[in-house]
Short mmCIF file of C-alpha atoms in Angstrom, two decimals:
data_model
loop_
_atom_site.label_atom_id
_atom_site.label_comp_id
_atom_site.label_asym_id
_atom_site.label_seq_id
_atom_site.Cartn_x
_atom_site.Cartn_y
_atom_site.Cartn_z
CA MET A 1 2.22 17.24 112.02
CA ILE A 2 4.18 14.95 109.75
CA SER A 3 6.67 12.93 111.68
CA VAL A 4 10.27 12.74 110.65
CA LYS A 5 10.02 8.97 110.43
CA PHE A 6 7.36 9.26 107.76
CA LEU A 7 9.60 11.50 105.70
CA LEU A 8 12.50 9.11 106.13
CA ASN A 9 10.30 6.27 104.93
CA ILE A 10 9.36 8.17 101.82
CA TYR A 11 13.01 8.96 101.15
CA ASP A 12 13.93 5.29 101.52
CA TRP A 13 11.21 4.20 99.14
CA LEU A 14 12.28 6.80 96.59
CA GLN A 15 15.88 5.73 96.86
CA LYS A 16 15.00 2.09 96.30
CA ASN A 17 12.59 2.39 93.42
CA VAL A 18 13.19 5.56 91.59
CA ARG A 19 16.95 5.78 91.70
CA PRO A 20 18.49 4.88 88.36
CA PRO A 21 20.79 1.82 88.33
CA SER A 22 23.64 3.87 86.99
CA ALA A 23 24.19 7.46 85.93
CA PHE A 24 24.25 6.47 82.28
CA SER A 25 20.78 5.06 81.79
CA TRP A 26 17.47 6.13 80.42
CA GLU A 27 15.94 6.64 83.85
CA THR A 28 18.36 9.51 84.39
CA LEU A 29 16.98 11.26 81.38
CA ILE A 30 13.41 10.85 82.55
CA LEU A 31 14.34 12.21 85.96
CA LEU A 32 16.11 15.14 84.33
CA SER A 33 12.99 15.81 82.30
CA VAL A 34 10.75 15.81 85.37
CA PHE A 35 13.22 18.08 87.13
CA SER A 36 13.28 20.52 84.21
CA TYR A 37 9.52 20.61 84.06
CA TYR A 38 9.29 21.27 87.79
CA MET A 39 11.86 24.06 87.50
CA SER A 40 10.01 25.55 84.57
CA VAL A 41 6.82 25.81 86.57
CA LEU A 42 8.73 27.81 89.18
CA SER A 43 10.24 30.30 86.75
CA THR A 44 9.07 33.01 84.41
CA ASP A 45 8.82 33.79 80.70
CA PHE A 46 12.02 33.16 78.81
CA VAL A 47 13.62 30.78 81.28
CA ARG A 48 10.33 28.97 81.64
CA ASN A 49 10.13 28.42 77.88
CA LEU A 50 13.70 27.21 77.76
CA LEU A 51 13.24 24.81 80.65
CA ALA A 52 9.98 23.46 79.28
CA ASN A 53 11.68 22.76 75.94
CA PHE A 54 14.57 21.05 77.69
CA GLY A 55 12.09 18.99 79.64
CA TRP A 56 10.49 17.77 76.45
CA ILE A 57 13.82 17.00 74.78
CA PHE A 58 15.02 14.99 77.76
CA LEU A 59 11.71 13.16 77.83
CA ILE A 60 12.00 12.28 74.15
CA PHE A 61 15.54 10.98 74.45
CA GLY A 62 14.74 9.08 77.61
CA VAL A 63 11.71 7.40 76.11
CA PHE A 64 13.61 6.57 72.94
CA TRP A 65 16.44 4.95 74.84
CA GLY A 66 14.17 3.15 77.25
CA THR A 67 11.74 1.79 74.71
CA THR A 68 14.43 0.73 72.28
CA ALA A 69 16.29 -1.22 74.92
CA ALA A 70 13.24 -2.91 76.42
CA GLY A 71 12.40 -6.29 75.01
CA GLN A 72 8.72 -6.30 75.84
CA LEU A 73 7.96 -3.52 73.42
CA ARG A 74 8.51 -5.57 70.34
CA ILE A 75 6.03 -7.72 68.54
CA GLY A 76 7.28 -11.25 68.44
CA TYR A 77 10.38 -10.98 70.58
CA LYS A 78 11.71 -14.29 71.89
CA ASP A 79 14.95 -13.97 73.92
CA LYS A 80 17.60 -12.74 71.61
CA GLN A 81 17.15 -15.16 68.79
CA LYS A 82 14.26 -13.51 67.06
CA ASP A 83 14.45 -9.77 66.98
CA GLY A 84 10.79 -8.98 66.63
CA PHE A 85 9.25 -5.81 65.28
CA PRO A 86 10.12 -2.78 67.40
CA LEU A 87 7.38 -0.44 68.52
CA SER A 88 9.71 2.14 69.96
CA PRO A 89 10.04 4.39 66.87
CA TRP A 90 6.29 4.89 66.85
CA ILE A 91 6.08 5.73 70.54
CA THR A 92 9.02 8.11 70.30
CA GLY A 93 7.66 9.46 67.04
CA ALA A 94 4.37 10.31 68.73
CA LEU A 95 6.23 12.34 71.37
CA VAL A 96 8.40 14.07 68.77
CA SER A 97 5.47 15.05 66.58
CA VAL A 98 3.51 16.32 69.57
CA TYR A 99 6.57 18.31 70.62
CA ILE A 100 7.23 19.78 67.17
CA PHE A 101 3.63 20.71 66.50
CA GLY A 102 2.78 22.62 69.61
CA GLY A 103 3.48 20.44 72.62
CA PRO A 104 5.12 23.02 74.92
CA THR A 105 2.37 25.54 74.28
CA GLY A 106 -0.28 23.04 75.23
CA GLU A 107 -2.25 23.21 72.01
CA VAL A 108 -1.47 20.37 69.67
CA ARG A 109 -2.15 21.04 66.00
CA ARG A 110 -3.52 18.45 63.67
CA GLU A 111 -0.24 18.24 61.73
CA ALA A 112 1.03 16.26 64.70
CA LEU A 113 -1.26 13.36 63.79
CA ILE A 114 -0.64 13.68 60.05
CA TYR A 115 3.15 13.64 60.23
CA TRP A 116 3.45 11.10 63.04
CA PRO A 117 4.01 8.06 60.75
CA VAL A 118 6.65 9.89 58.70
CA ILE A 119 8.54 11.04 61.78
CA SER A 120 8.39 7.53 63.20
CA ALA A 121 9.83 6.16 59.95
CA ILE A 122 12.69 8.68 60.11
CA ILE A 123 13.42 7.68 63.70
CA ALA A 124 13.34 4.01 62.80
CA ALA A 125 15.71 4.59 59.88
CA LEU A 126 18.09 6.83 61.82
CA PRO A 127 20.45 4.09 63.06
CA ASP A 128 21.06 3.00 59.49
CA PHE A 129 21.85 6.49 58.29
CA LEU A 130 24.23 7.53 61.05
CA GLY A 131 27.76 6.27 60.85
CA GLU A 132 30.57 6.65 63.34
CA ARG A 133 30.50 9.88 65.30
CA PHE A 134 27.13 11.00 63.91
CA THR A 135 28.09 11.52 60.27
CA LEU A 136 25.68 10.82 57.48
CA LYS A 137 26.31 7.68 55.56
CA ALA A 138 24.49 5.57 53.02
CA PRO A 139 22.74 2.64 54.61
CA PRO A 140 24.09 -0.88 53.98
CA LEU A 141 22.78 -2.74 50.96
CA GLN A 142 20.78 -5.43 52.60
CA LYS A 143 18.74 -3.01 54.67
CA ARG A 144 17.84 -0.67 51.83
CA GLN A 145 14.86 -2.61 50.53
CA ASN A 146 13.33 -2.73 54.00
CA LEU A 147 13.86 1.00 54.38
CA VAL A 148 12.09 1.65 51.07
CA VAL A 149 9.06 -0.40 52.14
CA LEU A 150 9.08 1.24 55.57
CA PHE A 151 9.03 4.76 54.17
CA GLY A 152 6.45 3.82 51.56
CA THR A 153 3.94 2.42 54.03
CA GLN A 154 4.39 5.27 56.50
CA ILE A 155 3.96 7.99 53.88
CA LEU A 156 0.81 6.21 52.70
CA LEU A 157 -0.51 6.25 56.28
CA SER A 158 0.16 9.99 56.39
CA CYS A 159 -1.80 10.42 53.15
CA TRP A 160 -4.77 8.59 54.65
CA LEU A 161 -4.70 10.80 57.76
CA GLN A 162 -4.45 13.91 55.59
CA PHE A 163 -7.48 12.71 53.60
CA TYR A 164 -9.45 12.45 56.84
CA PHE A 165 -8.65 16.10 57.60
CA VAL A 166 -9.54 17.18 54.07
CA ILE A 167 -12.97 15.62 54.58
CA GLN A 168 -13.34 17.38 57.93
CA ASN A 169 -12.54 20.65 56.20
CA TRP A 170 -15.20 20.06 53.58
CA LEU A 171 -17.78 19.29 56.22
CA VAL A 172 -16.97 22.53 58.02
CA GLN A 173 -17.45 24.46 54.80
CA TYR A 174 -20.60 22.59 53.79
CA PRO A 175 -22.37 21.77 57.04
CA SER A 176 -25.63 20.91 55.33
CA LEU A 177 -24.06 17.75 53.99
CA VAL A 178 -23.94 16.28 57.47
CA ALA A 179 -27.74 16.33 57.50
CA ASP A 180 -27.78 14.02 54.50
CA ASP A 181 -27.44 10.31 53.99
CA PHE A 182 -24.02 8.81 53.22
CA HIS A 183 -25.07 5.23 52.64
CA GLN A 184 -24.15 5.20 49.00
CA SER A 185 -20.71 6.60 49.48
CA ALA A 186 -17.77 4.47 48.41
CA PHE A 187 -15.34 6.51 50.43
CA VAL A 188 -16.70 7.50 53.81
CA VAL A 189 -18.89 6.22 56.56
CA LYS A 190 -20.79 8.18 59.17
CA TRP A 191 -21.48 6.97 62.68
CA GLU A 192 -25.06 7.93 63.39
CA SER A 193 -25.48 9.38 66.84
CA ARG A 194 -28.58 9.17 68.98
CA ARG A 195 -28.78 12.86 69.71
CA SER A 196 -31.00 14.97 67.54
CA PRO A 197 -28.84 16.24 64.74
CA SER A 198 -28.33 19.88 63.94
CA ALA A 199 -30.59 21.49 61.39
CA PRO A 200 -29.35 22.28 57.91
CA ARG A 201 -27.97 25.74 57.40
CA GLY A 202 -30.96 26.85 55.38
CA ALA A 203 -32.98 26.94 58.59
CA LEU A 204 -30.45 29.36 60.06
CA ILE A 205 -30.67 31.53 56.97
CA LEU A 206 -34.47 31.68 57.09
CA GLU A 207 -34.55 32.36 60.81
CA SER A 208 -32.07 35.20 60.45
CA MET A 209 -34.07 36.65 57.61
CA GLU A 210 -37.16 36.95 59.76
CA PRO A 211 -36.14 40.03 61.85
CA LYS A 212 -35.07 41.91 58.74
CA LEU A 213 -38.32 41.02 57.04
CA ARG A 214 -40.21 42.26 60.04
CA ASP A 215 -38.36 45.55 59.86
CA GLN A 216 -39.44 46.02 56.30
CA LEU A 217 -42.98 44.78 56.44
CA ASN A 218 -44.33 45.06 59.94
CA ALA A 219 -46.32 48.03 61.19
CA ARG A 220 -46.27 49.80 57.86
CA PRO A 221 -49.21 51.34 56.00
CA TRP A 222 -51.14 48.70 54.14
CA SER A 223 -50.77 50.17 50.68
CA GLU A 224 -46.99 50.27 51.02
CA VAL A 225 -46.91 46.67 52.07
CA GLU A 226 -49.13 45.62 49.20
CA ARG A 227 -46.88 47.36 46.73
CA SER A 228 -43.77 45.65 48.01
CA LEU A 229 -45.47 42.28 47.70
CA LEU A 230 -45.79 42.63 43.95
CA PRO A 231 -43.54 40.15 42.09
CA LYS A 232 -40.72 42.45 41.00
CA GLU A 233 -40.51 44.43 44.19
CA ARG A 234 -40.78 41.30 46.26
CA GLN A 235 -37.94 39.63 44.37
CA LYS A 236 -35.65 42.60 44.91
CA LEU A 237 -36.58 42.83 48.56
CA ILE A 238 -36.02 39.13 49.23
CA ASN A 239 -32.72 39.10 47.37
CA ALA A 240 -31.42 42.13 49.25
CA ILE A 241 -32.44 40.67 52.60
CA ALA A 242 -30.94 37.29 51.70
CA GLN A 243 -27.62 38.88 50.74
CA GLN A 244 -27.48 40.84 53.98
CA THR A 245 -28.33 37.81 56.04
CA LYS A 246 -25.66 35.68 54.42
CA GLN A 247 -23.04 38.32 55.07
CA GLN A 248 -24.13 38.60 58.64
CA ILE A 249 -23.99 34.96 59.64
CA SER A 250 -20.23 34.34 59.23
CA PRO A 251 -20.17 33.36 55.54
CA ILE A 252 -18.87 29.95 54.53
CA GLN A 253 -18.49 28.26 51.19
CA GLU A 254 -21.87 26.69 50.88
CA ASP A 255 -23.94 29.83 51.31
CA ASN A 256 -24.37 30.51 47.64
CA LEU A 257 -25.84 27.05 47.19
CA TRP A 258 -28.96 28.01 49.14
CA GLN A 259 -31.37 29.81 46.82
CA VAL A 260 -34.10 31.86 48.49
CA THR A 261 -37.40 32.34 46.68
CA SER A 262 -40.74 33.64 47.80
CA ASN A 263 -44.35 33.05 47.02
CA VAL A 264 -47.42 35.04 47.86
CA SER A 265 -50.98 33.87 48.03
CA SER A 266 -53.95 35.77 49.26
CA ARG A 267 -55.69 34.48 52.31
CA GLY A 268 -58.76 36.12 53.64
CA SER A 269 -58.12 39.79 54.11
CA GLY A 270 -54.36 39.46 54.05
CA TYR A 271 -51.57 37.58 52.37
CA ASN A 272 -49.57 34.48 53.04
CA LEU A 273 -45.89 35.04 52.31
CA GLU A 274 -43.97 31.83 51.92
CA LEU A 275 -40.17 31.97 52.04
CA ARG A 276 -38.57 28.97 50.52
CA THR A 277 -34.93 28.07 50.36
CA SER A 278 -33.73 25.05 48.50
CA TRP A 279 -30.37 23.33 48.49
CA GLN A 280 -28.58 23.34 45.16
CA GLY A 281 -25.47 21.48 46.21
CA PRO A 282 -24.46 17.82 46.44
CA ARG A 283 -27.28 15.61 47.63
CA SER A 284 -27.94 11.93 47.92
CA GLU A 285 -31.17 11.74 45.90
CA ARG A 286 -31.48 13.49 42.60
CA LEU A 287 -35.24 14.04 42.77
CA GLY A 288 -35.65 14.48 46.48
CA ASP A 289 -37.13 17.55 48.04
CA TYR A 290 -34.35 19.45 49.71
CA SER A 291 -36.14 22.64 50.65
CA LEU A 292 -37.09 24.47 53.78
CA THR A 293 -40.04 26.81 54.03
CA LYS A 294 -41.11 29.49 56.41
CA SER A 295 -44.58 30.90 56.03
CA CYS A 296 -45.54 34.30 57.29
CA GLN A 297 -49.01 35.78 57.47
CA ILE A 298 -49.49 39.44 56.79
CA ASN A 299 -52.77 40.78 58.08
CA GLN A 300 -54.42 44.14 58.09
CA VAL A 301 -55.10 45.56 61.49
CA TYR A 302 -56.82 48.74 62.27
CA ARG A 303 -55.05 50.85 64.81
CA GLN A 304 -57.45 52.31 67.35
CA ALA A 305 -56.43 55.83 68.26
CA ASN A 306 -56.92 56.97 71.89
CA ALA A 307 -59.34 59.71 72.61
CA ALA A 308 -56.57 61.63 74.34
CA THR A 309 -54.14 61.52 71.48
CA LYS A 310 -56.60 62.24 68.77
CA PRO A 311 -56.08 65.73 67.42
CA ILE A 312 -59.11 67.91 67.31
CA ASN A 313 -59.29 68.24 63.60
CA THR A 314 -58.51 64.78 62.25
CA THR A 315 -60.72 63.47 59.56
CA GLN A 316 -62.54 60.26 59.65
CA ALA A 317 -60.26 58.47 57.18
CA SER A 318 -57.00 58.69 59.12
CA ARG A 319 -58.49 57.10 62.18
CA SER A 320 -59.13 53.82 60.42
CA ALA A 321 -56.05 53.52 58.14
CA PRO A 322 -55.01 49.89 58.13
CA ILE A 323 -51.43 48.83 58.89
CA SER A 324 -49.75 45.51 58.47
CA GLN A 325 -48.93 42.92 61.00
CA VAL A 326 -46.53 40.09 60.29
CA GLN A 327 -46.69 36.77 62.06
CA CYS A 328 -44.26 34.03 61.12
CA LYS A 329 -44.34 30.36 61.86
CA GLU A 330 -41.48 27.94 62.44
CA VAL A 331 -39.22 26.74 59.66
CA LYS A 332 -40.34 23.41 58.22
CA GLY A 333 -38.88 21.04 55.72
CA TRP A 334 -35.90 18.81 55.08
CA GLY A 335 -33.97 17.82 58.17
CA ILE A 336 -36.41 19.42 60.62
CA ASP A 337 -39.67 17.59 60.53
CA GLN A 338 -39.06 15.46 57.48
CA PRO A 339 -36.89 12.40 57.93
CA ARG A 340 -33.18 12.90 57.24
CA ASN A 341 -32.83 9.74 55.23
CA LEU A 342 -35.31 10.30 52.48
CA ASN A 343 -35.20 6.59 51.76
CA ASP A 344 -37.05 5.95 54.99
CA ARG A 345 -40.20 7.61 53.85
CA PHE A 346 -42.18 4.45 54.36
CA THR A 347 -41.60 4.60 58.12
CA ARG A 348 -43.52 7.84 58.44
CA SER A 349 -47.16 7.46 59.37
CA MET B 1 -18.64 17.57 64.58
CA THR B 2 -21.49 15.83 66.24
CA GLU B 3 -21.21 12.73 64.09
CA PRO B 4 -17.76 11.57 63.04
CA VAL B 5 -17.29 10.88 59.37
CA LEU B 6 -14.44 8.47 58.77
CA PRO B 7 -12.92 7.43 55.43
CA ILE B 8 -12.87 3.77 56.41
CA GLN B 9 -13.97 2.45 53.04
CA THR B 10 -11.24 4.38 51.29
CA ILE B 11 -8.58 2.72 53.42
CA LEU B 12 -10.06 -0.76 53.05
CA PHE B 13 -10.48 -0.47 49.29
CA GLN B 14 -6.98 0.85 48.87
CA VAL B 15 -5.48 -1.98 50.93
CA LEU B 16 -7.44 -4.50 48.88
CA PHE B 17 -6.36 -3.00 45.56
CA LEU B 18 -2.75 -2.80 46.70
CA LEU B 19 -2.69 -6.44 47.76
CA VAL B 20 -4.24 -7.62 44.50
CA ALA B 21 -1.92 -5.44 42.42
CA ILE B 22 1.17 -6.55 44.34
CA ALA B 23 0.27 -10.22 43.97
CA LEU B 24 -0.32 -10.00 40.22
CA GLU B 25 2.62 -7.77 39.45
CA ALA B 26 5.01 -9.85 41.54
CA ARG B 27 4.07 -12.90 39.53
CA VAL B 28 4.64 -11.12 36.20
CA LEU B 29 7.95 -9.65 37.36
CA HIS B 30 9.13 -13.03 38.63
CA ARG B 31 8.35 -14.86 35.41
CA ARG B 32 9.66 -12.31 32.96
CA LEU B 33 12.58 -10.66 34.68
CA ARG B 34 14.04 -13.86 36.12
CA ILE B 35 14.31 -12.65 39.69
CA THR B 36 13.51 -14.61 42.81
CA ARG B 37 9.99 -14.62 44.21
CA LYS B 38 11.01 -12.71 47.30
CA THR B 39 12.69 -9.97 45.29
CA SER B 40 9.77 -9.71 42.90
CA VAL B 41 7.33 -9.25 45.80
CA GLU B 42 9.57 -6.56 47.27
CA TYR B 43 9.88 -4.77 43.94
CA ALA B 44 6.14 -4.93 43.33
CA THR B 45 5.42 -3.60 46.83
CA SER B 46 7.80 -0.69 46.36
CA ILE B 47 6.50 0.45 42.99
CA ASN B 48 2.86 0.08 43.96
CA LEU B 49 3.40 2.09 47.14
CA LEU B 50 5.13 4.74 45.05
CA ALA B 51 2.22 4.89 42.60
CA ALA B 52 -0.30 5.14 45.45
CA ILE B 53 1.61 7.96 47.14
CA VAL B 54 1.99 9.93 43.91
CA GLY B 55 -1.73 9.45 43.30
CA TRP B 56 -2.63 10.84 46.73
CA LEU B 57 -0.31 13.82 46.33
CA GLY B 58 -1.89 14.54 42.95
CA PHE B 59 -5.35 14.39 44.53
CA PHE B 60 -4.40 16.82 47.31
CA ILE B 61 -2.88 19.30 44.89
CA LEU B 62 -5.84 18.97 42.52
CA GLN B 63 -8.49 19.56 45.11
CA ASN B 64 -6.75 22.75 46.18
CA LEU B 65 -6.46 24.17 42.70
CA LEU B 66 -9.79 23.30 41.15
CA PRO B 67 -12.49 25.93 40.52
CA GLN B 68 -15.58 25.83 42.67
CA PRO B 69 -18.11 23.99 40.43
CA LEU B 70 -15.66 21.15 39.82
CA LYS B 71 -15.00 20.97 43.54
CA ASP B 72 -18.74 20.57 44.12
CA GLN B 73 -18.70 17.66 41.68
CA ILE B 74 -15.84 16.00 43.52
CA ILE B 75 -17.55 16.44 46.87
CA SER B 76 -20.77 15.10 45.44
CA TYR B 77 -18.96 12.07 44.01
CA ILE B 78 -17.12 11.29 47.23
CA PHE B 79 -20.08 11.60 49.55
CA PHE B 80 -22.94 10.44 47.38
CA ASP B 81 -21.40 8.41 44.55
CA ARG B 82 -23.13 10.51 41.88
CA LEU B 83 -22.43 13.63 39.94
CA LEU B 84 -24.25 16.84 40.64
CA GLY B 85 -26.71 18.21 38.12
CA SER B 86 -27.06 16.99 34.61
CA GLN B 87 -24.19 15.11 33.06
CA PRO B 88 -22.35 16.96 30.31
CA GLU B 89 -22.61 15.73 26.76
CA ASN B 90 -19.11 14.34 26.48
CA PHE B 91 -19.37 12.48 29.78
CA HIS B 92 -18.25 9.15 28.34
CA LEU B 93 -15.33 10.78 26.59
CA VAL B 94 -14.23 12.33 29.85
CA ILE B 95 -14.45 8.99 31.63
CA ALA B 96 -12.43 7.22 28.92
CA ALA B 97 -9.79 9.96 28.88
CA THR B 98 -9.46 9.87 32.67
CA GLY B 99 -9.12 6.10 32.66
CA SER B 100 -6.38 6.16 30.01
CA PHE B 101 -4.57 8.95 31.79
CA ILE B 102 -4.58 6.99 35.04
CA PHE B 103 -3.35 3.83 33.33
CA PHE B 104 -0.47 5.42 31.47
CA SER B 105 0.69 7.63 34.28
CA ALA B 106 0.65 4.63 36.63
CA PHE B 107 2.77 2.73 34.09
CA LEU B 108 5.30 5.55 33.81
CA ILE B 109 5.54 5.98 37.57
CA LYS B 110 6.04 2.27 38.06
CA LEU B 111 8.67 2.01 35.35
CA LYS B 112 10.73 4.93 36.61
CA GLY B 113 10.21 3.71 40.15
CA LEU B 114 11.57 0.28 39.25
CA GLN B 115 14.64 1.76 37.60
CA LEU B 116 15.26 4.06 40.53
CA LEU B 117 14.85 1.15 42.92
CA GLU B 118 17.38 -0.91 41.05
CA ALA B 119 19.78 2.00 41.05
CA VAL B 120 19.36 2.46 44.81
CA LEU B 121 19.75 -1.24 45.46
CA GLN B 122 22.66 -1.48 43.00
CA SER B 123 21.23 -4.62 41.54
CA SER B 124 20.66 -3.71 37.88
CA PRO B 125 22.15 -6.44 35.67
CA GLU B 126 24.57 -4.33 33.64
CA LEU B 127 26.17 -2.33 36.43
CA GLN B 128 28.37 -4.15 38.91
CA PRO B 129 29.24 -2.52 42.22
CA SER B 130 32.90 -1.56 42.25
CA PRO B 131 34.57 -1.56 45.64
CA THR B 132 36.91 1.42 45.28
CA LEU B 133 37.71 4.73 46.92
CA ASP B 134 35.01 7.12 47.99
CA LYS B 135 35.42 9.49 45.08
CA ARG B 136 35.00 6.84 42.47
CA ARG B 137 32.11 5.33 44.34
CA ARG B 138 30.32 8.65 44.47
CA SER B 139 30.70 9.27 40.74
CA ALA B 140 29.62 5.70 40.02
CA TRP B 141 26.55 6.33 42.14
CA SER B 142 25.55 9.47 40.20
CA ASP B 143 26.32 7.68 36.94
CA ARG B 144 24.06 4.88 37.99
CA LEU B 145 21.26 7.32 38.78
CA ASP B 146 21.72 9.07 35.43
CA GLN B 147 21.57 5.80 33.57
CA ALA B 148 18.50 4.71 35.48
CA ILE B 149 16.58 7.84 34.63
CA LEU B 150 17.65 8.41 31.04
CA ARG B 151 18.02 4.97 29.56
CA THR B 152 15.26 2.43 29.36
CA ASP B 153 15.58 -1.27 28.94
CA PRO B 154 12.83 -2.37 26.52
CA HIS B 155 12.33 -5.78 28.07
CA GLN B 156 11.88 -4.23 31.47
CA ALA B 157 9.48 -1.64 30.06
CA THR B 158 7.22 -4.23 28.42
CA THR B 159 7.25 -6.26 31.61
CA VAL B 160 6.10 -3.32 33.69
CA LEU B 161 3.48 -2.47 31.07
CA LEU B 162 2.14 -6.02 31.15
CA ALA B 163 2.16 -6.10 34.96
CA ASN B 164 0.35 -2.76 35.09
CA ALA B 165 -2.25 -4.01 32.61
CA TYR B 166 -2.91 -7.11 34.73
CA SER B 167 -3.30 -5.20 37.97
CA HIS B 168 -5.52 -2.49 36.49
CA SER B 169 -7.75 -5.11 34.86
CA ALA B 170 -8.13 -6.83 38.22
CA ILE B 171 -9.01 -3.51 39.87
CA LEU B 172 -11.57 -2.74 37.15
CA LEU B 173 -13.07 -6.19 37.68
CA LEU B 174 -13.40 -5.55 41.43
CA LEU B 175 -15.02 -2.16 40.78
CA PHE B 176 -17.42 -3.75 38.33
CA LEU B 177 -18.33 -6.39 40.90
CA ARG B 178 -19.03 -3.65 43.41
CA PHE B 179 -21.16 -1.81 40.85
CA LEU B 180 -23.15 -4.99 40.24
CA GLN B 181 -23.55 -5.57 43.94
CA LEU B 182 -24.89 -2.09 44.55
CA ASN B 183 -27.27 -1.91 41.64
CA ILE B 184 -28.54 -5.38 41.01
CA LEU B 185 -28.50 -7.22 44.32
#
């Protein structure tokens, strides 16, 4: 049981530390914001939204006031003689951009990071643009040059951040590029991680093609299988299966840069079907081998009919009609068992 | 993404090129336009930032509108510093045309930027600020903007052209040094 004295102690401590020095100070706004947030948790739908938004707005104004007034948040501040470079617009700008781009809903979009410098510049320039009683006015002459440089540098920062997201977009659309080597690039750098990297997308394509190939070629009469392994038929079959597979695995931009070809060689009493997909897109070495192969063996097996299921009047030939059996191996090639940086070939044994 | 890919070199190269360009152009502006060193550095900073921003905006618009094979070329150039596939026959012509286009558009942006800046700062030599009523001040302001955009002072234009030529030559020199470093050393 909590004693009354304990509660009184807490109340005293709160009164001493958290109480704002006067009603008109930035701490009031922060307290209002906390209060609004607490109220919003307790309420439902529309009122909750409203209170959450109010909470954010109070927080923004409170932080703006507090950080602008504080002396420690400037670079190079010495008493009141040297004004230093204020950090408060950037802190407030971060809160404003998080609020505008999805803060209350909890899911912050990437525009928040991209527009943060611009919003901070606007906040920093606001005192110069607001005259008496919050009317718009032209800023005084001597500050205009500084404002121009301020806006210029911040918009340039936004452009750099946007470029980062453009590159991320490209890497989502062309995931096989991540498997490659960026050492020659004049624009980007890649932090290599210790974990084993993900395989290029061609491996996914070949793996997904395997079940469909099995459907077509496994457990079929041998003559049918032989016919479909002839060059023309085989080409059509492989192309059709490749198209279907690419549609099936959530298509992205780079899919039509993986060309699937096949090759058949005879091996013993059966055939060796080699599926090969090679990367036609941007790559770091012009003459390197950027292909992945999957080899499948197609053998003849003779199905042994049971004595019980054999009809009385079957002929000798149907009992020993050969059918096909397809066995596929793992995908091999670039990015899987070959080194990712093709320049490091000399380190292989 | 398992491995982050960051455009750090882009930022560093751009900062380097901006600093070199600002230094050279400030010197040319100071000597030829008879303005103080501080003002010339501020002017050079402003117009170079403007040119950089317009360049980035052009890049973003371009990479949205291009057809797919050209986009593959751009991606290949950015990540691997080479062009995909065989080079077309008029490759050198394309390079020369692109270089000239970049030079002249940078010159035009910088010239108009300088005139706009002087209009905003009300410091162009012919126009004196007149301290009068609001109405007259507003029409003087729009007049000033009109004059800045439509009329061109030839001395100022040749100065900006010369400054642009200096800074672009310095940038080409730096790129050539990088090319040497990558291929020979």
